């Protein structure tokens, strides 16, 4: 059962969304169970830690804020995708396909015509595993490699009107080679406290390349975020819906600043 929200093209229409939100509460929304590299789409959950559900997470500082619901350890062993630093990795979106808490059992392939139907910013983080990724609970250090906000200061780049079916991120060229947990997030930003919806999944990636970078600043998951963070709760989003806001244009998200590689 899929429910699609009407088109939202401006911040003003967020109001409409707030009215609709109650009806949405029990529905699945979406997640990112696919990895796309060089045009090759993975199987569902091939490289992504399976999550039990695709409903929005509102516990921004709790365990699901790291890799989604039940994503602290893989629910079953998954593969690790090899990627060269400097290249791009895509995360294909999918709506809920089965029973609410049994999303991890789904084997549905990617439907490229499923579009992310919320408007909001996207971020990506990496955390180097000390050993085997299947055993890594993500308790180490995390750094942010990307934050995609609203280039025009008004409309989020990732928005329904753009018909986006995947989020793309480039692995910084000088990322030290190794095995990483890669966390990708899309937020449906709200003006009401604790109403912002978080959609998050993690991939197992093995990064190759020259290295040489010194990633930072570092943070921890859970713990990087707080419900009051300006990157999550934007109470003044509707104050002047037709005027570009620096807050959106320069959106960096909650947590640390994006790593700026020296080399
Ligand atoms: C997911 O986590 C919840 C809460 O900790 C737990 O009750 C449930 O059994 C877990 N589901 C699976 C499939 O492990
Ligand atoms: C992601 O990359 C693919 C492949 O290059 C491209 O077709 C798609 O438009 C990109 N999507 C976004 C949102 O950048």
Coordinates of C-alpha atoms and ligand atoms in Angstrom, one line a residue:
X1 CA 0.0 0.0 0.0
X2 CA 1.7 3.2 -1.1
X3 CA 0.5 6.7 -0.4
X4 CA 1.8 9.6 -2.3
X5 CA 1.7 13.1 -1.1
X6 CA 0.6 15.9 -3.4
X7 CA 3.3 18.0 -5.1
X8 CA 5.1 20.5 -2.9
X9 CA 7.1 23.1 -4.7
X10 CA 7.6 25.7 -2.1
X11 CA 8.1 26.0 1.6
X12 CA 4.6 27.4 2.0
X13 CA 3.2 24.1 1.0
X14 CA 4.8 22.5 4.0
X15 CA 1.7 23.6 5.8
X16 CA -0.4 21.3 3.7
X17 CA 2.0 18.5 4.5
X18 CA 1.6 19.1 8.2
X19 CA -2.2 18.6 7.9
X20 CA -1.6 15.4 6.0
X21 CA 1.0 14.1 8.3
X22 CA -1.5 12.5 10.7
X23 CA -2.9 10.2 8.0
X24 CA 0.6 9.2 7.0
X25 CA 1.7 8.2 10.5
X26 CA 0.9 4.5 10.2
X27 CA 2.2 4.2 6.6
X28 CA 5.6 3.2 5.4
X29 CA 7.5 6.0 3.7
X30 CA 10.8 5.1 2.1
X31 CA 14.4 3.9 2.5
X32 CA 17.5 3.3 0.4
X33 CA 18.0 -0.5 0.0
X34 CA 19.9 -0.3 -3.3
X35 CA 23.4 0.8 -4.2
X36 CA 24.1 2.0 -7.7
X37 CA 27.7 2.2 -9.0
X38 CA 28.7 2.9 -12.6
X39 CA 25.0 2.4 -13.6
X40 CA 24.8 -1.1 -12.1
X41 CA 22.0 -1.4 -9.6
X42 CA 22.4 -3.9 -6.8
X43 CA 19.9 -6.3 -5.5
X44 CA 17.8 -5.2 -2.6
X45 CA 19.8 -5.3 0.7
X46 CA 22.8 -6.7 -1.2
X47 CA 25.1 -4.0 0.3
X48 CA 22.8 -2.1 2.6
X49 CA 22.2 -3.1 6.2
X50 CA 18.6 -4.3 6.2
X51 CA 16.2 -2.2 8.2
X52 CA 13.0 -3.6 9.6
X53 CA 10.9 -0.7 8.5
X54 CA 10.8 2.4 6.3
X55 CA 8.7 4.6 8.6
X56 CA 10.2 7.9 9.5
X57 CA 12.6 8.0 12.5
X58 CA 11.8 10.7 15.1
X59 CA 14.4 9.5 17.6
X60 CA 17.3 11.7 16.2
X61 CA 19.6 10.9 19.1
X62 CA 18.7 7.2 19.6
X63 CA 19.9 4.0 18.0
X64 CA 17.8 4.2 14.8
X65 CA 19.6 7.5 14.0
X66 CA 22.7 5.6 13.0
X67 CA 21.6 3.1 10.4
X68 CA 17.8 3.0 10.6
X69 CA 15.5 0.7 12.5
X70 CA 17.5 -2.4 13.7
X71 CA 20.5 -1.4 11.6
X72 CA 23.1 -1.5 14.3
X73 CA 24.1 -5.0 13.1
X74 CA 23.2 -6.6 9.8
X75 CA 20.0 -8.7 10.3
X76 CA 21.7 -11.1 7.9
X77 CA 25.2 -11.1 6.3
X78 CA 25.5 -8.6 3.4
X79 CA 28.2 -7.9 0.9
X80 CA 30.7 -5.1 0.8
X81 CA 30.8 -2.9 -2.3
X82 CA 34.2 -1.9 -3.7
X83 CA 34.5 1.8 -4.7
X84 CA 37.4 3.9 -5.8
X85 CA 37.9 7.2 -3.8
X86 CA 36.8 10.1 -6.1
X87 CA 34.0 8.2 -7.7
X88 CA 30.3 8.4 -7.1
X89 CA 28.0 6.0 -5.3
X90 CA 24.2 6.2 -5.6
X91 CA 21.6 5.0 -3.2
X92 CA 18.3 3.9 -4.9
X93 CA 15.1 4.7 -3.0
X94 CA 12.2 2.4 -2.5
X95 CA 8.8 2.7 -0.8
X96 CA 7.5 0.1 1.6
X97 CA 6.9 -3.2 -0.1
X98 CA 5.5 -5.4 2.6
X99 CA 4.3 -5.5 6.2
X100 CA 5.5 -2.5 8.1
X101 CA 8.0 -4.3 10.3
X102 CA 9.1 -6.9 7.8
X103 CA 10.7 -4.7 5.2
X104 CA 14.1 -6.5 5.7
X105 CA 12.5 -9.7 4.2
X106 CA 11.6 -8.0 0.9
X107 CA 13.5 -9.1 -2.2
X108 CA 11.7 -6.6 -4.6
X109 CA 14.0 -5.2 -7.2
X110 CA 14.4 -1.5 -7.8
X111 CA 11.6 0.4 -9.4
X112 CA 13.3 3.5 -10.9
X113 CA 9.9 5.2 -11.2
X114 CA 9.6 5.4 -7.4
X115 CA 10.5 8.9 -6.5
X116 CA 11.5 10.3 -3.1
X117 CA 8.3 12.2 -2.3
X118 CA 9.4 14.3 0.5
X119 CA 11.3 17.6 0.1
X120 CA 14.5 17.9 2.2
X121 CA 18.2 17.9 2.6
X122 CA 20.5 14.9 2.2
X123 CA 23.8 14.0 3.9
X124 CA 26.4 11.2 3.9
X125 CA 28.8 10.0 6.6
X126 CA 31.6 7.5 6.8
X127 CA 33.0 5.5 9.7
X128 CA 36.0 3.2 9.4
X129 CA 35.5 -0.3 10.7
X130 CA 38.3 -1.6 12.9
X131 CA 37.7 -5.1 11.5
X132 CA 34.9 -7.1 9.9
X133 CA 32.0 -4.8 8.8
X134 CA 29.4 -7.4 9.7
X135 CA 30.6 -7.2 13.3
X136 CA 30.9 -3.4 13.4
X137 CA 28.2 -1.7 15.4
X138 CA 29.2 1.8 14.3
X139 CA 30.6 2.8 17.7
X140 CA 33.7 4.4 16.2
X141 CA 34.2 7.9 14.7
X142 CA 32.1 9.3 11.9
X143 CA 32.8 12.1 9.5
X144 CA 30.5 13.9 7.1
X145 CA 31.3 13.8 3.4
X146 CA 28.4 15.6 2.0
X147 CA 25.4 17.9 2.7
X148 CA 23.0 18.8 0.0
X149 CA 20.6 21.6 0.9
X150 CA 18.7 24.1 -1.1
X151 CA 20.9 25.7 -3.8
X152 CA 18.5 28.5 -4.4
X153 CA 17.8 29.1 -0.7
X154 CA 14.2 28.2 -1.1
X155 CA 13.6 24.7 -2.5
X156 CA 15.4 21.7 -1.4
X157 CA 17.5 20.1 -4.2
X158 CA 16.1 16.7 -3.3
X159 CA 12.4 17.3 -3.7
X160 CA 9.4 15.6 -5.1
X161 CA 9.0 18.0 -8.0
X162 CA 12.4 16.9 -9.3
X163 CA 11.4 13.3 -9.5
X164 CA 14.5 12.0 -7.8
X165 CA 14.9 8.2 -7.4
X166 CA 18.4 8.1 -5.9
X167 CA 20.8 10.1 -3.8
X168 CA 24.4 10.4 -5.2
X169 CA 27.5 11.1 -3.2
X170 CA 31.1 11.3 -4.2
X171 CA 33.7 9.6 -2.0
X172 CA 36.5 12.3 -1.4
X173 CA 39.6 11.4 -3.3
X174 CA 41.9 11.3 -0.3
X175 CA 39.7 9.2 1.9
X176 CA 42.1 6.7 3.6
X177 CA 41.5 3.3 2.0
X178 CA 39.6 0.7 4.1
X179 CA 36.3 -0.8 5.0
X180 CA 33.7 1.7 6.0
X181 CA 30.1 1.9 7.2
X182 CA 28.5 4.6 5.0
X183 CA 25.5 6.3 6.4
X184 CA 23.1 8.2 4.0
X185 CA 20.2 10.3 5.2
X186 CA 17.3 12.2 3.8
X187 CA 15.2 14.5 6.0
X188 CA 11.7 15.7 5.6
X189 CA 12.3 19.0 7.5
X190 CA 9.4 20.3 9.6
X191 CA 8.7 23.5 11.5
X192 CA 7.2 21.7 14.5
X193 CA 9.5 20.4 17.2
X194 CA 10.3 16.7 16.8
X195 CA 8.3 16.4 13.6
X196 CA 11.1 16.3 11.1
X197 CA 11.2 12.8 9.5
X198 CA 14.5 11.0 9.2
X199 CA 15.1 8.3 6.6
X200 CA 18.5 6.6 7.0
X201 CA 20.3 3.5 5.8
X202 CA 23.9 2.3 5.9
X203 CA 26.0 0.5 3.3
X204 CA 29.1 -1.6 3.7
X205 CA 31.8 -0.1 1.4
X206 CA 35.5 -0.8 0.8
X207 CA 37.2 2.3 -0.4
X208 CA 40.4 2.1 -2.4
X209 CA 42.7 4.9 -3.7
X210 CA 45.7 6.9 -2.8
X211 CA 44.5 8.0 0.7
X212 CA 46.4 10.8 2.3
X213 CA 43.5 12.7 3.7
X214 CA 42.9 13.4 7.4
X215 CA 39.1 13.2 7.8
X216 CA 37.3 15.2 10.4
X217 CA 35.7 16.7 12.4
X218 CA 34.5 13.4 14.0
X219 CA 31.3 12.6 15.8
X220 CA 29.5 9.5 17.1
X221 CA 26.2 7.8 16.3
X222 CA 23.9 7.9 18.2
X223 CA 24.7 11.2 19.7
X224 CA 25.6 13.5 16.8
X225 CA 22.2 15.0 16.7
X226 CA 19.7 16.6 19.0
X227 CA 16.1 17.3 18.3
X228 CA 16.7 21.1 18.8
X229 CA 19.6 21.2 16.2
X230 CA 19.1 23.9 13.6
X231 CA 19.8 21.3 10.9
X232 CA 16.8 19.3 12.0
X233 CA 14.2 21.7 13.4
X234 CA 13.6 24.8 11.4
X235 CA 10.8 26.7 13.2
X236 CA 11.2 29.8 10.9
X237 CA 11.0 27.8 7.7
X238 CA 7.7 29.5 6.8
X239 CA 8.4 33.0 7.9
X240 CA 9.1 34.3 4.4
X241 CA 8.4 31.4 2.0
X242 CA 9.2 33.3 -1.1
X243 CA 12.5 34.8 0.0
X244 CA 15.8 32.8 -0.2
X245 CA 17.2 32.0 3.2
X246 CA 20.9 31.6 3.9
X247 CA 19.9 29.0 6.4
X248 CA 18.7 26.7 3.6
X249 CA 21.2 27.7 1.0
X250 CA 24.1 27.0 3.3
X251 CA 22.5 24.1 5.1
X252 CA 25.2 22.0 6.7
X253 CA 22.9 19.8 8.7
X254 CA 23.1 18.8 12.3
X255 CA 26.3 17.2 13.5
X256 CA 29.8 18.1 12.4
X257 CA 30.8 20.2 9.3
X258 CA 31.4 18.5 6.1
X259 CA 35.0 17.3 5.8
X260 CA 37.1 19.6 3.6
X261 CA 40.0 17.4 2.4
X262 CA 43.4 19.2 2.4
X263 CA 44.5 17.3 -0.6
Ligands
LIG1 C1 14.1 -4.7 16.1 O1 14.3 -4.0 17.3 C2 13.2 -4.1 18.2 C3 13.4 -3.2 19.3 O2 14.7 -3.4 19.9 C4 13.0 -5.6 18.6 O3 11.9 -5.7 19.4 C5 12.8 -6.4 17.3 O4 12.7 -7.8 17.7 C6 13.9 -6.2 16.3 N1 13.5 -6.9 15.1 C7 14.3 -7.8 14.5 C8 13.8 -8.4 13.3 O5 15.4 -8.1 15.0
LIG2 C1 22.6 10.4 -9.8 O1 23.5 9.9 -10.8 C2 22.8 9.3 -11.9 C3 23.9 8.6 -12.7 O2 24.9 9.5 -13.2 C4 22.0 10.4 -12.6 O3 21.3 9.8 -13.7 C5 21.1 11.0 -11.7 O4 20.4 12.1 -12.3 C6 21.8 11.5 -10.4 N1 20.8 12.0 -9.5 C7 21.0 13.1 -8.8 C8 19.8 13.4 -7.9 O5 22.0 13.8 -8.8

